[in-house]
Coordinates of C-alpha atoms in Angstrom, one line a residue:
Chain A
M1 CA 81.3 85.4 54.5
N2 CA 82.5 82.0 55.7
L3 CA 82.3 82.2 59.5
S4 CA 84.2 79.0 60.2
R5 CA 87.2 80.2 58.1
Y6 CA 87.0 83.7 59.6
M7 CA 87.0 82.3 63.2
K8 CA 89.9 80.0 62.4
E9 CA 92.0 82.8 60.9
R10 CA 91.3 85.1 63.8
Q11 CA 92.0 82.4 66.4
R12 CA 95.4 81.9 64.7
L13 CA 96.1 85.6 64.8
V14 CA 95.2 85.8 68.5
D15 CA 97.2 82.7 69.4
R16 CA 100.2 84.0 67.5
T17 CA 100.0 87.4 69.2
L18 CA 99.5 85.8 72.6
R19 CA 102.7 83.7 72.2
A20 CA 104.6 86.8 71.1
L21 CA 103.3 89.0 74.0
L22 CA 103.7 86.4 76.7
A23 CA 107.5 86.5 76.4
P24 CA 108.2 89.0 79.1
S25 CA 109.9 92.3 78.4
S26 CA 111.8 91.9 81.7
G27 CA 112.3 89.2 84.3
K28 CA 111.8 85.6 83.0
P29 CA 109.0 83.7 84.8
P30 CA 110.0 80.4 86.5
R31 CA 109.5 77.4 84.2
T32 CA 106.7 75.7 86.1
L33 CA 104.7 78.9 86.3
D34 CA 105.2 79.6 82.6
R35 CA 104.0 76.0 81.8
A36 CA 101.0 76.3 84.1
M37 CA 100.0 79.7 82.6
R38 CA 100.3 78.4 79.0
Y39 CA 98.5 75.1 79.8
S40 CA 95.3 77.0 80.5
L41 CA 95.8 79.8 77.9
F42 CA 96.3 77.4 75.1
S43 CA 93.7 74.7 75.8
G44 CA 91.4 75.1 72.9
G45 CA 89.5 78.2 73.9
K46 CA 87.3 79.7 71.2
R47 CA 88.8 83.2 71.6
I48 CA 85.3 84.8 71.5
R49 CA 86.3 87.8 73.6
P50 CA 89.4 88.8 71.6
I51 CA 87.6 88.1 68.3
L52 CA 84.7 90.3 69.4
A53 CA 87.2 93.2 70.2
L54 CA 88.7 92.8 66.7
A55 CA 85.4 92.5 64.9
S56 CA 84.1 95.7 66.6
A57 CA 87.1 97.7 65.3
E58 CA 86.5 96.0 62.0
A59 CA 82.9 97.2 62.0
L60 CA 84.2 100.7 62.2
G61 CA 86.7 100.1 59.3
A62 CA 89.6 100.5 61.7
R63 CA 93.0 98.8 61.7
L64 CA 93.3 95.7 63.9
E65 CA 96.9 96.0 65.0
P66 CA 96.3 98.5 67.9
V67 CA 93.5 96.3 69.2
L68 CA 95.5 93.1 69.3
P69 CA 97.3 93.6 72.7
F70 CA 93.9 94.4 74.3
A71 CA 92.3 91.4 72.6
C72 CA 95.1 89.2 74.1
G73 CA 94.6 90.9 77.5
L74 CA 90.9 90.0 77.5
E75 CA 91.7 86.4 76.7
M76 CA 94.4 86.2 79.5
I77 CA 91.9 87.5 82.0
H78 CA 89.3 85.0 80.8
A79 CA 91.8 82.2 81.2
Y80 CA 92.7 83.3 84.7
S81 CA 89.1 83.4 85.7
L82 CA 88.5 79.8 84.6
V83 CA 91.6 78.6 86.5
H84 CA 90.4 80.2 89.7
D85 CA 86.7 79.2 89.2
D86 CA 87.7 75.5 88.9
L87 CA 89.7 75.5 92.2
P88 CA 88.5 73.1 95.0
A89 CA 87.6 76.1 97.1
M90 CA 85.3 77.4 94.3
D91 CA 83.4 75.1 91.8
D92 CA 85.8 72.2 92.3
D93 CA 85.9 71.1 88.7
D94 CA 88.3 68.5 87.5
L95 CA 87.4 68.8 83.8
R96 CA 87.5 71.9 81.5
R97 CA 87.2 71.8 77.7
G98 CA 87.6 68.0 78.0
K99 CA 91.0 68.3 79.8
P100 CA 92.1 68.0 83.4
T101 CA 91.8 71.4 85.1
N102 CA 94.9 73.4 86.0
H103 CA 95.1 72.5 89.7
V104 CA 94.6 68.8 88.9
V105 CA 97.8 69.0 86.7
F106 CA 99.9 71.5 88.6
G107 CA 98.5 71.5 92.2
E108 CA 96.4 74.0 93.9
G109 CA 99.1 76.5 95.0
M110 CA 100.5 76.7 91.4
A111 CA 97.0 77.0 89.9
I112 CA 96.3 80.1 92.1
L113 CA 99.6 81.6 91.1
A114 CA 99.1 80.8 87.4
G115 CA 95.8 82.7 87.6
D116 CA 97.4 85.6 89.4
G117 CA 100.2 85.6 86.8
L118 CA 97.7 85.6 83.8
L119 CA 95.7 88.4 85.4
T120 CA 98.7 90.6 86.1
E121 CA 100.4 89.9 82.8
A122 CA 97.2 90.8 81.0
F123 CA 97.6 94.4 82.3
R124 CA 101.3 94.4 81.4
V125 CA 100.5 93.4 77.8
M126 CA 97.8 96.0 77.5
A127 CA 100.0 98.7 78.9
E128 CA 102.7 97.8 76.4
G129 CA 100.1 98.0 73.7
A130 CA 99.1 101.4 74.8
L131 CA 102.7 102.6 75.0
A132 CA 103.3 101.3 71.4
A133 CA 100.4 103.5 70.1
P134 CA 101.1 106.9 71.6
Q135 CA 98.8 108.7 69.1
R136 CA 95.9 106.7 70.6
G137 CA 97.1 107.1 74.2
K138 CA 93.8 108.3 75.6
A139 CA 91.6 105.7 73.9
A140 CA 94.1 103.0 75.0
L141 CA 93.9 104.1 78.6
R142 CA 90.2 104.2 78.5
A143 CA 90.2 100.7 77.0
L144 CA 92.5 99.4 79.8
H145 CA 90.2 101.0 82.3
E146 CA 87.1 99.4 80.8
V147 CA 88.8 96.0 81.1
A148 CA 89.8 96.5 84.7
A149 CA 86.4 97.7 85.7
A150 CA 84.7 94.8 83.9
A151 CA 87.0 92.2 85.5
G152 CA 87.0 93.7 89.0
A153 CA 85.0 93.7 92.2
G154 CA 82.0 95.4 90.5
G155 CA 82.2 93.1 87.5
M156 CA 83.5 89.5 86.9
V157 CA 85.0 88.9 90.4
G158 CA 81.8 90.3 92.0
G159 CA 79.7 88.0 89.8
Q160 CA 81.7 85.0 90.9
V161 CA 81.1 86.0 94.5
L162 CA 77.3 86.3 93.9
D163 CA 77.5 82.9 92.1
L164 CA 79.1 81.2 95.1
E165 CA 76.7 82.8 97.5
A166 CA 73.7 81.8 95.4
E167 CA 74.4 78.0 95.7
E168 CA 72.7 78.1 99.0
K169 CA 69.5 79.7 97.8
K170 CA 66.6 79.2 95.3
P171 CA 67.6 81.2 92.2
T172 CA 65.2 84.0 91.1
R173 CA 65.4 85.8 87.8
T174 CA 66.8 88.9 89.5
V175 CA 69.6 86.9 91.2
V176 CA 70.5 85.1 88.0
E177 CA 70.6 88.3 86.0
A178 CA 72.7 90.0 88.6
I179 CA 75.2 87.1 88.4
H180 CA 75.3 86.7 84.7
T181 CA 75.6 90.4 83.7
R182 CA 78.7 90.6 86.0
K183 CA 80.2 87.2 85.7
T184 CA 80.1 86.7 81.9
G185 CA 78.3 89.7 80.5
A186 CA 80.7 92.4 81.7
M187 CA 83.8 91.0 80.0
I188 CA 82.0 90.3 76.7
R189 CA 80.6 93.8 76.8
A190 CA 84.1 95.2 77.6
A191 CA 85.5 93.3 74.6
V192 CA 83.1 95.1 72.2
R193 CA 83.7 98.4 73.9
V194 CA 87.5 98.0 73.6
G195 CA 87.2 97.5 69.9
G196 CA 84.9 100.5 69.7
L197 CA 87.3 102.8 71.7
L198 CA 90.4 101.7 69.8
G199 CA 88.6 101.7 66.5
G200 CA 87.7 105.4 67.0
A201 CA 83.9 105.0 67.3
T202 CA 81.8 108.2 67.5
P203 CA 79.7 108.5 70.6
R204 CA 76.6 107.3 68.6
Q205 CA 78.5 104.3 67.1
Y206 CA 79.9 103.5 70.6
E207 CA 76.4 103.4 72.0
R208 CA 75.2 101.1 69.3
L209 CA 78.1 98.7 69.8
D210 CA 77.5 98.8 73.5
Q211 CA 73.9 97.7 73.0
Y212 CA 75.1 94.9 70.9
G213 CA 77.7 93.9 73.5
T214 CA 75.3 94.0 76.4
A215 CA 72.8 91.8 74.5
I216 CA 75.2 89.1 73.4
G217 CA 77.0 89.2 76.8
L218 CA 73.8 88.0 78.4
A219 CA 72.8 85.8 75.5
F220 CA 76.1 84.0 75.8
Q221 CA 75.4 83.0 79.4
V222 CA 71.8 82.1 78.8
T223 CA 72.8 79.7 76.0
D224 CA 75.6 78.3 78.2
D225 CA 73.0 77.5 80.9
I226 CA 70.8 75.8 78.3
L227 CA 73.7 73.8 76.9
D228 CA 74.6 72.6 80.4
I229 CA 71.3 70.8 80.4
E230 CA 71.0 69.8 76.8
G231 CA 74.5 70.0 75.4
G232 CA 76.5 66.9 76.6
T233 CA 80.2 66.9 77.5
E234 CA 81.4 66.8 73.8
K235 CA 79.8 70.1 73.1
T236 CA 80.6 71.9 76.4
G237 CA 83.8 70.2 77.6
K238 CA 82.2 70.0 81.0
R239 CA 80.2 67.2 82.6
E240 CA 76.6 67.4 81.6
G241 CA 74.2 68.7 84.4
R242 CA 77.2 70.0 86.4
D243 CA 75.3 73.3 87.1
A244 CA 72.2 71.5 88.5
E245 CA 74.5 69.3 90.6
L246 CA 76.1 72.3 92.2
N247 CA 72.6 74.0 92.5
K248 CA 73.9 76.9 90.3
A249 CA 71.8 79.9 89.7
T250 CA 70.9 79.5 86.0
Y251 CA 68.2 80.8 83.7
P252 CA 66.6 77.4 83.2
A253 CA 66.5 77.0 87.0
A254 CA 64.9 80.4 87.4
I255 CA 62.5 80.7 84.5
G256 CA 62.4 77.3 82.8
L257 CA 64.0 75.9 79.7
D258 CA 61.4 77.2 77.1
R259 CA 61.4 80.8 78.4
S260 CA 65.2 80.7 78.5
K261 CA 65.3 79.8 74.8
R262 CA 62.8 82.6 74.1
L263 CA 65.0 85.0 76.0
A264 CA 68.1 84.0 74.0
R265 CA 66.2 84.6 70.8
Q266 CA 65.0 88.0 72.0
L267 CA 68.6 89.0 72.9
R268 CA 69.8 87.9 69.5
E269 CA 67.2 90.2 67.9
D270 CA 68.3 93.1 70.2
A271 CA 71.9 92.6 69.3
L272 CA 71.3 92.4 65.5
S273 CA 69.1 95.5 65.4
A274 CA 71.7 97.5 67.3
L275 CA 74.1 96.7 64.4
Q276 CA 71.8 97.9 61.7
P277 CA 73.5 101.2 60.9
F278 CA 76.9 99.6 60.4
G279 CA 76.2 97.8 57.1
P280 CA 78.3 95.0 55.7
A281 CA 81.4 95.9 57.8
A282 CA 79.5 94.5 60.8
E283 CA 78.9 91.1 59.2
P284 CA 81.4 89.4 61.5
L285 CA 79.7 90.8 64.6
R286 CA 76.3 89.5 63.2
Q287 CA 77.6 86.1 62.5
I288 CA 79.3 85.8 65.9
C289 CA 75.9 86.7 67.5
H290 CA 74.3 83.8 65.5
L291 CA 77.2 81.5 66.5
I292 CA 76.6 82.2 70.1
V293 CA 72.9 81.9 70.3
D294 CA 72.2 79.2 67.6
R295 CA 74.2 76.7 69.7
A296 CA 71.3 76.4 72.0
A297 CA 68.3 78.2 70.4
P298 CA 68.4 77.8 66.6
A299 CA 66.4 80.4 64.7
Q300 CA 62.8 79.3 64.1
T301 CA 62.2 79.1 60.4
Chain B
M1 CA 112.5 115.8 110.3
N2 CA 110.4 113.7 112.7
L3 CA 110.0 110.4 110.9
S4 CA 107.3 109.0 113.1
R5 CA 105.1 112.0 112.5
Y6 CA 105.9 112.0 108.8
M7 CA 105.0 108.3 108.5
K8 CA 101.7 108.8 110.4
E9 CA 100.7 111.7 108.2
R10 CA 101.5 109.8 105.0
Q11 CA 99.7 106.7 106.3
R12 CA 96.6 108.8 106.9
L13 CA 96.9 110.4 103.4
V14 CA 97.2 106.9 101.8
D15 CA 94.3 105.4 103.8
R16 CA 92.0 108.4 103.0
T17 CA 92.8 108.1 99.3
L18 CA 92.4 104.3 99.4
R19 CA 88.9 104.7 100.9
A20 CA 87.9 107.3 98.3
L21 CA 89.3 105.3 95.3
L22 CA 87.8 101.9 96.4
A23 CA 84.3 103.2 95.9
P24 CA 83.9 101.9 92.3
S25 CA 83.1 104.2 89.4
S26 CA 80.6 101.6 88.0
G27 CA 79.2 98.4 89.4
K28 CA 78.9 98.0 93.1
P29 CA 80.8 95.0 94.6
P30 CA 78.8 92.5 96.6
R31 CA 78.9 93.3 100.3
T32 CA 80.8 90.2 101.5
L33 CA 83.5 90.8 98.8
D34 CA 83.8 94.5 99.8
R35 CA 84.2 93.5 103.4
A36 CA 86.8 90.8 102.7
M37 CA 88.8 93.2 100.5
R38 CA 88.8 96.0 103.1
Y39 CA 89.6 93.5 106.0
S40 CA 93.0 92.9 104.5
L41 CA 93.6 96.3 103.0
F42 CA 92.9 98.1 106.3
S43 CA 94.6 95.7 108.8
G44 CA 97.4 97.9 110.1
G45 CA 99.9 97.7 107.1
K46 CA 102.7 100.2 107.4
R47 CA 102.1 101.5 103.8
I48 CA 105.8 101.4 103.0
R49 CA 105.3 101.0 99.3
P50 CA 102.9 103.9 98.8
I51 CA 105.0 106.1 101.1
L52 CA 108.1 105.2 99.1
A53 CA 106.4 106.2 95.8
L54 CA 105.3 109.5 97.4
A55 CA 108.7 110.2 98.9
S56 CA 110.5 109.6 95.6
A57 CA 108.3 112.2 93.9
E58 CA 109.0 114.5 96.9
A59 CA 112.8 114.0 96.4
L60 CA 112.3 115.5 93.0
G61 CA 110.3 118.4 94.3
A62 CA 107.2 117.2 92.5
R63 CA 103.5 117.3 93.4
L64 CA 102.2 114.3 95.3
E65 CA 98.6 114.3 93.9
P66 CA 99.3 112.6 90.6
V67 CA 101.3 109.9 92.4
L68 CA 98.5 109.0 94.9
P69 CA 96.4 106.6 92.8
F70 CA 99.5 104.7 91.9
A71 CA 100.6 104.7 95.5
C72 CA 97.2 103.2 96.4
G73 CA 97.5 100.6 93.5
L74 CA 100.8 99.4 94.9
E75 CA 99.3 98.9 98.4
M76 CA 96.3 97.1 96.9
I77 CA 98.6 94.7 95.1
H78 CA 100.6 94.2 98.2
A79 CA 97.5 93.4 100.2
Y80 CA 96.3 90.9 97.6
S81 CA 99.7 89.1 97.6
L82 CA 99.5 88.6 101.4
V83 CA 95.9 87.2 101.2
H84 CA 96.9 84.7 98.5
D85 CA 100.3 83.8 100.2
D86 CA 98.5 83.0 103.4
L87 CA 96.1 80.5 101.8
P88 CA 96.2 76.8 102.9
A89 CA 97.5 75.8 99.4
M90 CA 100.4 78.3 99.9
D91 CA 102.0 79.2 103.2
D92 CA 98.9 78.1 105.2
D93 CA 99.2 81.0 107.8
D94 CA 96.4 81.7 110.2
L95 CA 97.9 84.9 111.7
R96 CA 99.0 88.1 109.9
R97 CA 99.8 91.3 111.6
G98 CA 98.5 89.7 114.8
K99 CA 95.0 89.1 113.3
P100 CA 93.4 86.0 111.8
T101 CA 94.2 85.8 108.1
N102 CA 91.6 86.5 105.4
H103 CA 90.6 82.9 104.6
V104 CA 90.2 82.1 108.3
V105 CA 87.6 84.8 108.6
F106 CA 85.9 84.7 105.2
G107 CA 86.6 81.2 103.9
E108 CA 89.0 80.0 101.2
G109 CA 86.9 80.8 98.2
M110 CA 86.2 84.3 99.3
A111 CA 89.8 84.9 100.2
I112 CA 90.9 83.9 96.7
L113 CA 88.3 86.3 95.2
A114 CA 89.1 89.1 97.6
G115 CA 92.7 88.8 96.4
D116 CA 91.6 88.7 92.7
G117 CA 89.4 91.8 93.4
L118 CA 92.2 93.8 95.0
L119 CA 94.6 93.0 92.2
T120 CA 92.2 94.0 89.5
E121 CA 90.9 97.1 91.2
A122 CA 94.5 98.2 91.7
F123 CA 94.7 98.5 87.9
R124 CA 91.3 100.2 87.7
V125 CA 92.5 102.8 90.2
M126 CA 95.8 103.4 88.5
A127 CA 94.1 103.7 85.1
E128 CA 91.7 106.3 86.6
G129 CA 94.7 108.2 88.0
A130 CA 96.3 108.2 84.6
L131 CA 93.1 109.4 82.9
A132 CA 92.8 112.2 85.4
A133 CA 96.3 113.5 84.5
P134 CA 96.3 113.7 80.7
Q135 CA 99.3 116.0 80.6
R136 CA 101.3 113.2 82.2
G137 CA 99.7 110.4 80.1
K138 CA 102.9 108.8 78.9
A139 CA 104.6 108.8 82.3
A140 CA 101.4 107.4 83.9
L141 CA 101.3 104.6 81.4
R142 CA 104.9 103.8 82.0
A143 CA 104.3 103.8 85.7
L144 CA 101.3 101.4 85.3
H145 CA 103.5 99.2 83.1
E146 CA 106.3 99.2 85.8
V147 CA 103.8 98.0 88.4
A148 CA 102.3 95.2 86.2
A149 CA 105.8 93.9 85.3
A150 CA 107.0 94.0 88.9
A151 CA 103.8 92.2 90.2
G152 CA 103.6 89.7 87.3
A153 CA 105.1 86.3 86.3
G154 CA 108.6 87.7 86.0
G155 CA 108.3 89.6 89.3
M156 CA 106.3 89.0 92.5
V157 CA 104.2 86.1 91.3
G158 CA 107.3 84.4 89.9
G159 CA 109.1 85.0 93.3
Q160 CA 106.3 83.3 95.2
V161 CA 106.5 80.3 92.8
L162 CA 110.3 80.0 93.4
D163 CA 109.6 80.4 97.2
L164 CA 107.1 77.5 97.1
E165 CA 109.5 75.3 95.1
A166 CA 112.5 76.1 97.4
E167 CA 110.8 74.6 100.4
E168 CA 112.0 71.2 99.2
K169 CA 115.6 72.2 98.8
K170 CA 118.6 73.5 100.9
P171 CA 118.7 77.2 100.2
T172 CA 121.8 78.7 98.6
R173 CA 122.6 82.4 98.4
T174 CA 121.7 82.4 94.7
V175 CA 118.3 80.8 95.3
V176 CA 117.5 83.2 98.1
E177 CA 118.5 86.2 96.1
A178 CA 116.5 85.1 93.1
I179 CA 113.4 84.7 95.3
H180 CA 113.8 87.9 97.3
T181 CA 114.6 90.2 94.4
R182 CA 111.3 89.0 92.7
K183 CA 109.0 88.4 95.7
T184 CA 109.6 91.6 97.7
G185 CA 112.3 93.6 95.9
A186 CA 110.5 94.1 92.6
M187 CA 107.5 95.8 94.1
I188 CA 109.5 98.1 96.4
R189 CA 111.7 99.0 93.5
A190 CA 108.6 99.6 91.4
A191 CA 107.3 102.0 94.1
V192 CA 110.4 104.1 93.9
R193 CA 110.4 104.0 90.1
V194 CA 106.7 105.1 90.0
G195 CA 107.5 108.1 92.1
G196 CA 110.4 108.9 89.8
L197 CA 108.4 108.6 86.6
L198 CA 105.4 110.6 87.8
G199 CA 107.7 113.1 89.5
G200 CA 109.4 113.9 86.2
A201 CA 112.9 112.5 87.0
T202 CA 115.6 113.1 84.4
P203 CA 117.3 109.8 83.2
R204 CA 120.2 110.4 85.6
Q205 CA 117.9 111.0 88.6
Y206 CA 115.8 108.0 87.6
E207 CA 118.9 105.8 87.6
R208 CA 119.9 107.0 91.1
L209 CA 116.4 106.4 92.5
D210 CA 116.4 103.0 90.9
Q211 CA 119.7 102.1 92.6
Y212 CA 118.2 103.2 95.9
G213 CA 115.0 101.2 95.3
T214 CA 117.0 98.1 94.3
A215 CA 119.1 98.3 97.5
I216 CA 116.3 98.9 99.9
G217 CA 114.1 96.3 98.2
L218 CA 116.6 93.6 99.0
A219 CA 117.4 95.1 102.4
F220 CA 113.8 95.0 103.4
Q221 CA 113.6 91.2 102.9
V222 CA 117.0 90.5 104.5
T223 CA 115.8 92.3 107.6
D224 CA 112.5 90.5 107.6
D225 CA 114.3 87.2 107.5
I226 CA 116.5 88.3 110.5
L227 CA 113.4 89.5 112.4
D228 CA 111.7 86.1 111.8
I229 CA 114.4 84.6 114.0
E230 CA 115.0 87.5 116.5
G231 CA 111.9 89.6 116.3
G232 CA 109.1 87.8 118.2
T233 CA 105.4 87.9 117.3
E234 CA 104.8 91.4 118.7
K235 CA 107.3 92.9 116.3
T236 CA 106.4 90.9 113.2
G237 CA 102.8 90.0 113.7
K238 CA 103.7 86.4 112.7
R239 CA 104.6 83.5 114.9
E240 CA 108.4 83.6 115.6
G241 CA 110.5 81.0 113.8
R242 CA 107.7 80.4 111.2
D243 CA 110.1 80.6 108.3
A244 CA 112.4 78.0 109.8
E245 CA 109.4 75.8 110.5
L246 CA 108.4 75.9 106.8
N247 CA 112.0 75.4 105.8
K248 CA 111.8 78.8 103.9
A249 CA 114.7 80.0 101.8
T250 CA 116.0 82.9 103.9
Y251 CA 119.3 84.8 104.1
P252 CA 120.1 83.6 107.6
A253 CA 119.5 80.0 106.4
A254 CA 121.8 80.5 103.4
I255 CA 124.6 82.6 104.7
G256 CA 124.1 82.8 108.5
L257 CA 122.8 85.5 110.8
D258 CA 125.9 87.6 111.2
R259 CA 126.6 87.8 107.4
S260 CA 122.9 88.6 106.9
K261 CA 123.2 91.6 109.2
R262 CA 126.4 92.7 107.5
L263 CA 124.6 92.4 104.1
A264 CA 121.7 94.6 105.4
R265 CA 124.1 97.2 106.5
Q266 CA 126.0 97.2 103.2
L267 CA 122.7 97.6 101.3
R268 CA 121.8 100.6 103.5
E269 CA 125.1 102.2 102.6
D270 CA 124.4 101.5 98.9
A271 CA 120.9 103.0 99.2
L272 CA 122.1 106.2 101.0
S273 CA 125.0 106.8 98.7
A274 CA 122.6 106.6 95.6
L275 CA 120.6 109.5 97.2
Q276 CA 123.6 111.8 97.6
P277 CA 122.9 114.2 94.7
F278 CA 119.3 114.9 95.9
G279 CA 120.1 116.9 99.0
P280 CA 117.6 117.7 101.7
A281 CA 114.5 116.8 99.6
A282 CA 115.5 113.2 99.8
E283 CA 115.6 113.2 103.6
P284 CA 112.3 111.1 103.8
L285 CA 113.8 108.5 101.5
R286 CA 117.0 108.4 103.7
Q287 CA 115.0 108.0 106.9
I288 CA 112.8 105.3 105.5
C289 CA 115.9 103.4 104.6
H290 CA 117.1 103.6 108.2
L291 CA 113.7 102.6 109.4
I292 CA 113.8 99.5 107.3
V293 CA 117.3 98.3 108.1
D294 CA 117.6 99.5 111.7
R295 CA 114.8 97.2 112.8
A296 CA 117.1 94.2 112.5
A297 CA 120.6 95.6 112.1
P298 CA 121.1 98.9 114.1
A299 CA 123.9 101.1 112.9
Q300 CA 127.2 100.3 114.7
T301 CA 128.3 103.4 116.7

């Protein structure tokens, strides 16, 4: 398969669906709010989470359509989390994906509300998706629950709290892992789970997909940490060395750069071996795994 | 019925359920986040929205238990909205219900995250409620969707945006109504609708309940506006005249104090007449309507 073409096609599918689902079923959002939400939602994100949800259903030979509203919900929640993370009271970032951050353009109050709006609308969109597929009602509810649990106080929001609190301390491996599994890992894992649930995975298939999701969720953040040191602004859209500047708890800070790269490669192996029983239908999931890890830790040949 | 005893019993029931449902099914929230969320969730709120959801189901002679997780979700969303509204970038309030606001106690970053956590956990709690009542799956999904739509960009978040934007302009009645129906009205209306959906209302009953919810949703904010002028801190928990200070778009500012009181009384009449077909089972809904409006505009005898 041609991964680059696959990703572009899926990004287009996700973007088209996002635009369609954002138009509210009732109550028009104020113009400025709508603009602020779309500014961060359509700012060149790679759509990794929605594409993972779709690719997981695909690995099961399932239809993609019922997964789409959940794929969009995942991306809306991801977009909200970036808007809030960049706020002056949090990481105070003025650049994201090479563009001024939301609060720089719209002001702090509007950025908070744009984030709140994206988060809430994500659940509206997922609930509408669930209502549109009554024959999958239970699976859709479980998927919605997965997303809420992964995004909530025990997941992504909790991870951001640990991240803020860690800026004061020397990062240990335990601390870094606790942050990353919650802050990034939980939502990536949820994306894979959502595809499994809506794709009708058997318990055994679901377990395998979950192993894959857990491994790439952590791998994603490890490679992000490495790229913050080695990547440069053109690759990350952020200022290089920004994490070190903020004294962020990262893997390289906790265990060094070389061991971080070895860990990323190990997680790639774990992810790929979990996919073994799925055969060719899981090829997109395999390629996405390479895409994530190879950015920072190319396979040794 | 003894309204004061009824309210106290229901508040206790809601608080007990909130405590039980907050304990996460997976992933423990960090301690500080948990404390910050609970600080605002258990700060003496009257629990009007959850009690309305329960009383609507009661008016239909339905069981309360399936409504409880949704009642709690409504209150968690209400609590989050207050935390974010009070932030320095928004209304910059340091006092809420007579206590220091969340960001004054926990800092701005943590207050934003506590709000995000409460909002996300609300959907987790509602999804768990829906999963626990599979025989009502469709109604529960519709209820969850109602709450998301009422809280989102076309509802409460949109209302807060209009509110912020209106601080610059002279308030007209149209502007004030647009703000209030979204900012406060939508969630109160959603509370009543949720009770109707989960209580198994017929389309005709649902329509009547919705008329009631729309009327008291607006009445609630009109009386709040009046109390900001006449109420004093001990009645409102806020500094008296705070709205006028911020040049807020309020009914008294748009149409004067006397006409605001007449409007509140008219809305009370609308609400009560919508309940007419329900008989004695709707007595709590009637009393709550009086409770809301009589604070600022006692019935003329």
